[in-house]
PDB file of C-alpha atoms in Angstrom:
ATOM      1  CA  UNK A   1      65.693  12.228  69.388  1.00 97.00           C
ATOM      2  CA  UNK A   2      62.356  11.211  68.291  1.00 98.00           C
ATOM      3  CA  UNK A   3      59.580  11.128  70.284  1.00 97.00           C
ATOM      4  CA  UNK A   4      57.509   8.197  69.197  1.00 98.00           C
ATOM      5  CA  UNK A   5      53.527   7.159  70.050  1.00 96.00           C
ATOM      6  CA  UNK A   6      52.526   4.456  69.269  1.00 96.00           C
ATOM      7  CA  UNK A   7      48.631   4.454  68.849  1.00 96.00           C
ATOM      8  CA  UNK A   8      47.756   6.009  65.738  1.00 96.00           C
ATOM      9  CA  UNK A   9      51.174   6.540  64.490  1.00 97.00           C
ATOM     10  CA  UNK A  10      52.365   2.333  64.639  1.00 97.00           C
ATOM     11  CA  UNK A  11      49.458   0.700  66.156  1.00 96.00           C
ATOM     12  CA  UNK A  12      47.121   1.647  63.441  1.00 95.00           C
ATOM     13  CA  UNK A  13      42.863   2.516  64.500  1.00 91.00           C
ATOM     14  CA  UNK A  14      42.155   0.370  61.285  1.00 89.00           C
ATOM     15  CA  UNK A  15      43.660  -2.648  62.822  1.00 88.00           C
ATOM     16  CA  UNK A  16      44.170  -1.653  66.178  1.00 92.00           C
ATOM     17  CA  UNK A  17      46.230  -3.733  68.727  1.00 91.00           C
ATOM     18  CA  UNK A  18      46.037  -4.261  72.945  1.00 91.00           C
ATOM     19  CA  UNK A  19      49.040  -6.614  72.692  1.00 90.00           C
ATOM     20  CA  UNK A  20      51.566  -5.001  70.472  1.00 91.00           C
ATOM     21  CA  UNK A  21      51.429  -6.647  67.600  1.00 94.00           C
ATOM     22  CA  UNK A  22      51.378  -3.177  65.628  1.00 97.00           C
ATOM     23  CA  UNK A  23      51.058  -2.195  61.797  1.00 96.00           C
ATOM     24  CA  UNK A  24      54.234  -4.190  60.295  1.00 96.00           C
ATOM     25  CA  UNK A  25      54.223  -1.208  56.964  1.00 96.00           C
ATOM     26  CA  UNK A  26      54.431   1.728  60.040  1.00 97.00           C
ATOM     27  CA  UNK A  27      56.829   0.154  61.596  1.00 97.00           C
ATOM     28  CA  UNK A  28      59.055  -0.383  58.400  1.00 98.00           C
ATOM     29  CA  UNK A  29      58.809   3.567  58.331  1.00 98.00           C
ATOM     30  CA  UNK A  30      60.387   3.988  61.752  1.00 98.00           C
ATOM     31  CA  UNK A  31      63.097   1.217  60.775  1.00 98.00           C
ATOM     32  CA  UNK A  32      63.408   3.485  57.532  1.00 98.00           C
ATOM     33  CA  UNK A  33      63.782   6.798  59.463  1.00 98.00           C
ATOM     34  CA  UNK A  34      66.100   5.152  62.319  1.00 98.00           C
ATOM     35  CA  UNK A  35      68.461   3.885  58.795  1.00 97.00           C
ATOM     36  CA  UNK A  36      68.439   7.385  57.062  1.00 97.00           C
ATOM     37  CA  UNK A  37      69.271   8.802  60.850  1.00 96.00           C
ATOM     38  CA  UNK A  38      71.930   6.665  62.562  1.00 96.00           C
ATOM     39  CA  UNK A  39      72.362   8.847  65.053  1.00 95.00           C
ATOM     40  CA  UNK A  40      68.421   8.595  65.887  1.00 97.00           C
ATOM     41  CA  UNK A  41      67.388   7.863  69.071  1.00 98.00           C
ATOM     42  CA  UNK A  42      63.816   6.803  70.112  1.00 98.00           C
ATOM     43  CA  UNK A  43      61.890   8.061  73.344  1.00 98.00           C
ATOM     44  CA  UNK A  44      58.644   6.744  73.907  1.00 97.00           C
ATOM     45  CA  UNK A  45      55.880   9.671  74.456  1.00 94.00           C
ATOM     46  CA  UNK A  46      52.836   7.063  74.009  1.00 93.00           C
ATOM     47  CA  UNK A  47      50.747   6.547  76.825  1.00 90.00           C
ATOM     48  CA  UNK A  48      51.842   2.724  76.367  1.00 94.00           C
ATOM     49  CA  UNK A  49      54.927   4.109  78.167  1.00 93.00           C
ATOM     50  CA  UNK A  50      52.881   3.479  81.671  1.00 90.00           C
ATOM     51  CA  UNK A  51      54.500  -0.383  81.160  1.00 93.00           C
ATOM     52  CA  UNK A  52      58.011   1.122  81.592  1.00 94.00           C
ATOM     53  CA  UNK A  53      61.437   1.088  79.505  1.00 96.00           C
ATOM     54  CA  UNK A  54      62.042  -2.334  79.481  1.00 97.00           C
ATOM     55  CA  UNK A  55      58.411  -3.070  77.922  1.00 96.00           C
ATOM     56  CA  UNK A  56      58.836  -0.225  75.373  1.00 97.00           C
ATOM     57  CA  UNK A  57      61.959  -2.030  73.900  1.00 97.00           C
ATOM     58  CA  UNK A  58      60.500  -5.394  73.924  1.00 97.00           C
ATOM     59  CA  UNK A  59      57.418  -4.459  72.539  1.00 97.00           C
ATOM     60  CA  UNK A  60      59.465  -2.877  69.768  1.00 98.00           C
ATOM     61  CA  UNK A  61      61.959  -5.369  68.934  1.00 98.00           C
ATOM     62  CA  UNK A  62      59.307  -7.486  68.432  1.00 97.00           C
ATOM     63  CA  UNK A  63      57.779  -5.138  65.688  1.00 97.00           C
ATOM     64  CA  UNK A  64      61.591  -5.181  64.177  1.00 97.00           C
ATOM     65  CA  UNK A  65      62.764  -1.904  65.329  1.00 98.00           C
ATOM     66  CA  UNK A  66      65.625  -1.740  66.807  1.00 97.00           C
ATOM     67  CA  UNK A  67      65.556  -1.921  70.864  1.00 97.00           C
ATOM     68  CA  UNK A  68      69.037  -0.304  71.746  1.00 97.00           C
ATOM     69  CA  UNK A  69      67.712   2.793  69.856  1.00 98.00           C
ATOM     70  CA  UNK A  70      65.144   3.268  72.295  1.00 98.00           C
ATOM     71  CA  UNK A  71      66.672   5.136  75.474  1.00 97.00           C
ATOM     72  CA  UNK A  72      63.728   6.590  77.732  1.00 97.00           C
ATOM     73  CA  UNK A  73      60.283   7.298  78.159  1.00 96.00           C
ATOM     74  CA  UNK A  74      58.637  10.527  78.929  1.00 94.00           C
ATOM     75  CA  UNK A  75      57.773  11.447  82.641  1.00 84.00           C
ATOM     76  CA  UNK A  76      53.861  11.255  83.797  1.00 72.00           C
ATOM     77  CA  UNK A  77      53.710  14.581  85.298  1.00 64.00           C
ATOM     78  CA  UNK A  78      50.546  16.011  86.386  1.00 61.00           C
ATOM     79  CA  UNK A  79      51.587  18.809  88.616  1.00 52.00           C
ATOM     80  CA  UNK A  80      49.562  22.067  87.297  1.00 53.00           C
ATOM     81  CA  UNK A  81      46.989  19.872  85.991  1.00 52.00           C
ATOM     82  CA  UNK A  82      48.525  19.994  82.252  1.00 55.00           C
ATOM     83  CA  UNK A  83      48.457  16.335  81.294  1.00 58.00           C
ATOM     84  CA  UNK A  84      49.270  16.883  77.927  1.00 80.00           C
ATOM     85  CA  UNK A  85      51.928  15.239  75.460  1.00 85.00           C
ATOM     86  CA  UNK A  86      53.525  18.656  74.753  1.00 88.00           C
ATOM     87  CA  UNK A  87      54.066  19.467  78.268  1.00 87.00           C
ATOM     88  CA  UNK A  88      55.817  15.696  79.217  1.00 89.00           C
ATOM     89  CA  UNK A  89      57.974  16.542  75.989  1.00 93.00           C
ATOM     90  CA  UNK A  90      59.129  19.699  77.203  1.00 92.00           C
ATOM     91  CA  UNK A  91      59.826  18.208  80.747  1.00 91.00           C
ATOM     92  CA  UNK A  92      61.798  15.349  79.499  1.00 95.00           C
ATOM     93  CA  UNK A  93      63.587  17.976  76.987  1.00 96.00           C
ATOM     94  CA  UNK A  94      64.485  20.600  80.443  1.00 95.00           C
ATOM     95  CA  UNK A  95      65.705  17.399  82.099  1.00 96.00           C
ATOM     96  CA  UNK A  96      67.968  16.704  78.961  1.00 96.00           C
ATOM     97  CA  UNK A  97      69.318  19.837  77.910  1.00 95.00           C
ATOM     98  CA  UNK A  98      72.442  17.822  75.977  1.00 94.00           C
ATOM     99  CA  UNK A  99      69.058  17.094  73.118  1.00 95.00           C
ATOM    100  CA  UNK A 100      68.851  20.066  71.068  1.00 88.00           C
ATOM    101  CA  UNK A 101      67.809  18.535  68.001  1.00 94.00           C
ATOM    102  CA  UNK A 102      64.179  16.541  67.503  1.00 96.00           C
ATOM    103  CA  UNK A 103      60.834  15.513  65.901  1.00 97.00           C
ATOM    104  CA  UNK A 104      57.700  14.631  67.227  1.00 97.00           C
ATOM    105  CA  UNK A 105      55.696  11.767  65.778  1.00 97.00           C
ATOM    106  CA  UNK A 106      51.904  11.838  66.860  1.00 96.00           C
ATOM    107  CA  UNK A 107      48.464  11.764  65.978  1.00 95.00           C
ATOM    108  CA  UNK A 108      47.375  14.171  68.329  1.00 90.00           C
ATOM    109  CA  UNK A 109      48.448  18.235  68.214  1.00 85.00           C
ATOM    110  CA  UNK A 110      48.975  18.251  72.126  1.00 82.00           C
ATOM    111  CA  UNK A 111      52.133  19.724  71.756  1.00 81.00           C
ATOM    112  CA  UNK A 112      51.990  22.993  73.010  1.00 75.00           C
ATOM    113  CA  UNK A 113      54.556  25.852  71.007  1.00 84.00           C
ATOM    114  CA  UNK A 114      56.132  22.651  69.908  1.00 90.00           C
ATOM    115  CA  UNK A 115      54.519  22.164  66.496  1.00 89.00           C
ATOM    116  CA  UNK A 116      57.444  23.202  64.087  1.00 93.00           C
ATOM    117  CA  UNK A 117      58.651  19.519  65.676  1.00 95.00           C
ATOM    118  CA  UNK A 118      55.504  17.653  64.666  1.00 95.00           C
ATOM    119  CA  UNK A 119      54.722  15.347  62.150  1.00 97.00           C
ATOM    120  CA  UNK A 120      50.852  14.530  62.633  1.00 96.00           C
ATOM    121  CA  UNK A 121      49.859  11.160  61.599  1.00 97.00           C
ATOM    122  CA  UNK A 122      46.611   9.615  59.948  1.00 96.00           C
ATOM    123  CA  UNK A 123      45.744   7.598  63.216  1.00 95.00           C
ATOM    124  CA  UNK A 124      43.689   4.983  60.949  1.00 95.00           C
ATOM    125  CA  UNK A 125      47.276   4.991  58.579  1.00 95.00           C
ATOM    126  CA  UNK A 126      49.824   5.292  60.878  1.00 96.00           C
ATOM    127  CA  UNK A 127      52.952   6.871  59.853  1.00 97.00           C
ATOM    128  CA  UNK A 128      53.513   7.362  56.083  1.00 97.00           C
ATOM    129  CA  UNK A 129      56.394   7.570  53.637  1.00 97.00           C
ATOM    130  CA  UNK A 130      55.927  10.961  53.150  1.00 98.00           C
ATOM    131  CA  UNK A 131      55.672  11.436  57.356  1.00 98.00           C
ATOM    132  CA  UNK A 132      59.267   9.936  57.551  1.00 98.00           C
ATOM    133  CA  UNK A 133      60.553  12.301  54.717  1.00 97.00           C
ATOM    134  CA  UNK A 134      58.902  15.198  56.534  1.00 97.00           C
ATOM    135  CA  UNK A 135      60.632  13.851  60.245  1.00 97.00           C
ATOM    136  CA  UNK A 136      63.672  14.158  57.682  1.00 97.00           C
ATOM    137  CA  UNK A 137      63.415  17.648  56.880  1.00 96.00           C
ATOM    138  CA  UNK A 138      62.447  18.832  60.293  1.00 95.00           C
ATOM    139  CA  UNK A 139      66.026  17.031  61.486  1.00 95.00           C
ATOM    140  CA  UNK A 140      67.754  18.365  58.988  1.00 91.00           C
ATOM    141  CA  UNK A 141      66.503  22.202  59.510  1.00 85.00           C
ATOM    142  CA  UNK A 142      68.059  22.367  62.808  1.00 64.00           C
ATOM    143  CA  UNK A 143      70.444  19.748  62.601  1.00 56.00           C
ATOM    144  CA  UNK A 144      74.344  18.708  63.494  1.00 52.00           C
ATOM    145  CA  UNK A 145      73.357  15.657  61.694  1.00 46.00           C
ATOM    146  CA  UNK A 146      75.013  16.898  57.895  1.00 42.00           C
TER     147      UNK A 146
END
């Protein structure tokens, strides 16, 4: 699984988007990373996931990646007041225990213990070549997948 945000990782800050039309070179990296990963699936951990599922895979598909590899979003849980990516990544993960391998692709280094998963993006880039090589490796060091 891959946990995917969107803003600063596809929806780039140097051409930022409200209506989804994200950065078509970042989103070329995600189609790259889905191809070199078949088994890949995508769960949305932006905070565009508020819109729900069926959003997420529209919005998506429309920026030519793949909608049937996109199978959840993360849970908004705010129960001990932690609100942060990390902690909705771990909850989604206890509620999934079948997922033992994944990467994180974010921006932000909310992630809690989890950073050995993370691949931290240039928000004004977006995700990179060399990010979706890195994703790669991070697969691969835990991985079923070879």
């Amino acid at each position: 699984v891959v946990f995917l945000d969107f803003d600063g990782v596809i929806n780039t800050f140097m051409k930022f988007s409200n209506d989804g039309n994200f950065s078509k070179s970042a989103c070329r990296h995600i189609i790259e990373l889905l191809a070199a990963v078949p088994s890949l699936r995508i769960v949305v951990s932006s905070s565009w996931r508020h819109k729900g599922l069926k959003v997420m895979k529209e919005v998506l598909g429309r920026n030519g990646i793949d909608p049937d590899k996109v199978i959840d979003i993360t849970d908004d849980i705010k129960d001990d007041g932690k609100n942060d990516r990390g902690y909705h990544i771990k909850n989604w993960l206890a509620k999934h225990p079948e997922v033992v391998n994944f990467v994180i692709i974010d921006d932000e280094s909310d992630m809690d213990d989890m950073f050995n998963k993370l691949v931290k993006t240039n928000s004004f880039v977006g995700i990179t070549a060399k990010d979706v090589r890195q994703a790669i490796e991070i697969l691969h060091k835990d991985d079923k997948l070879h």
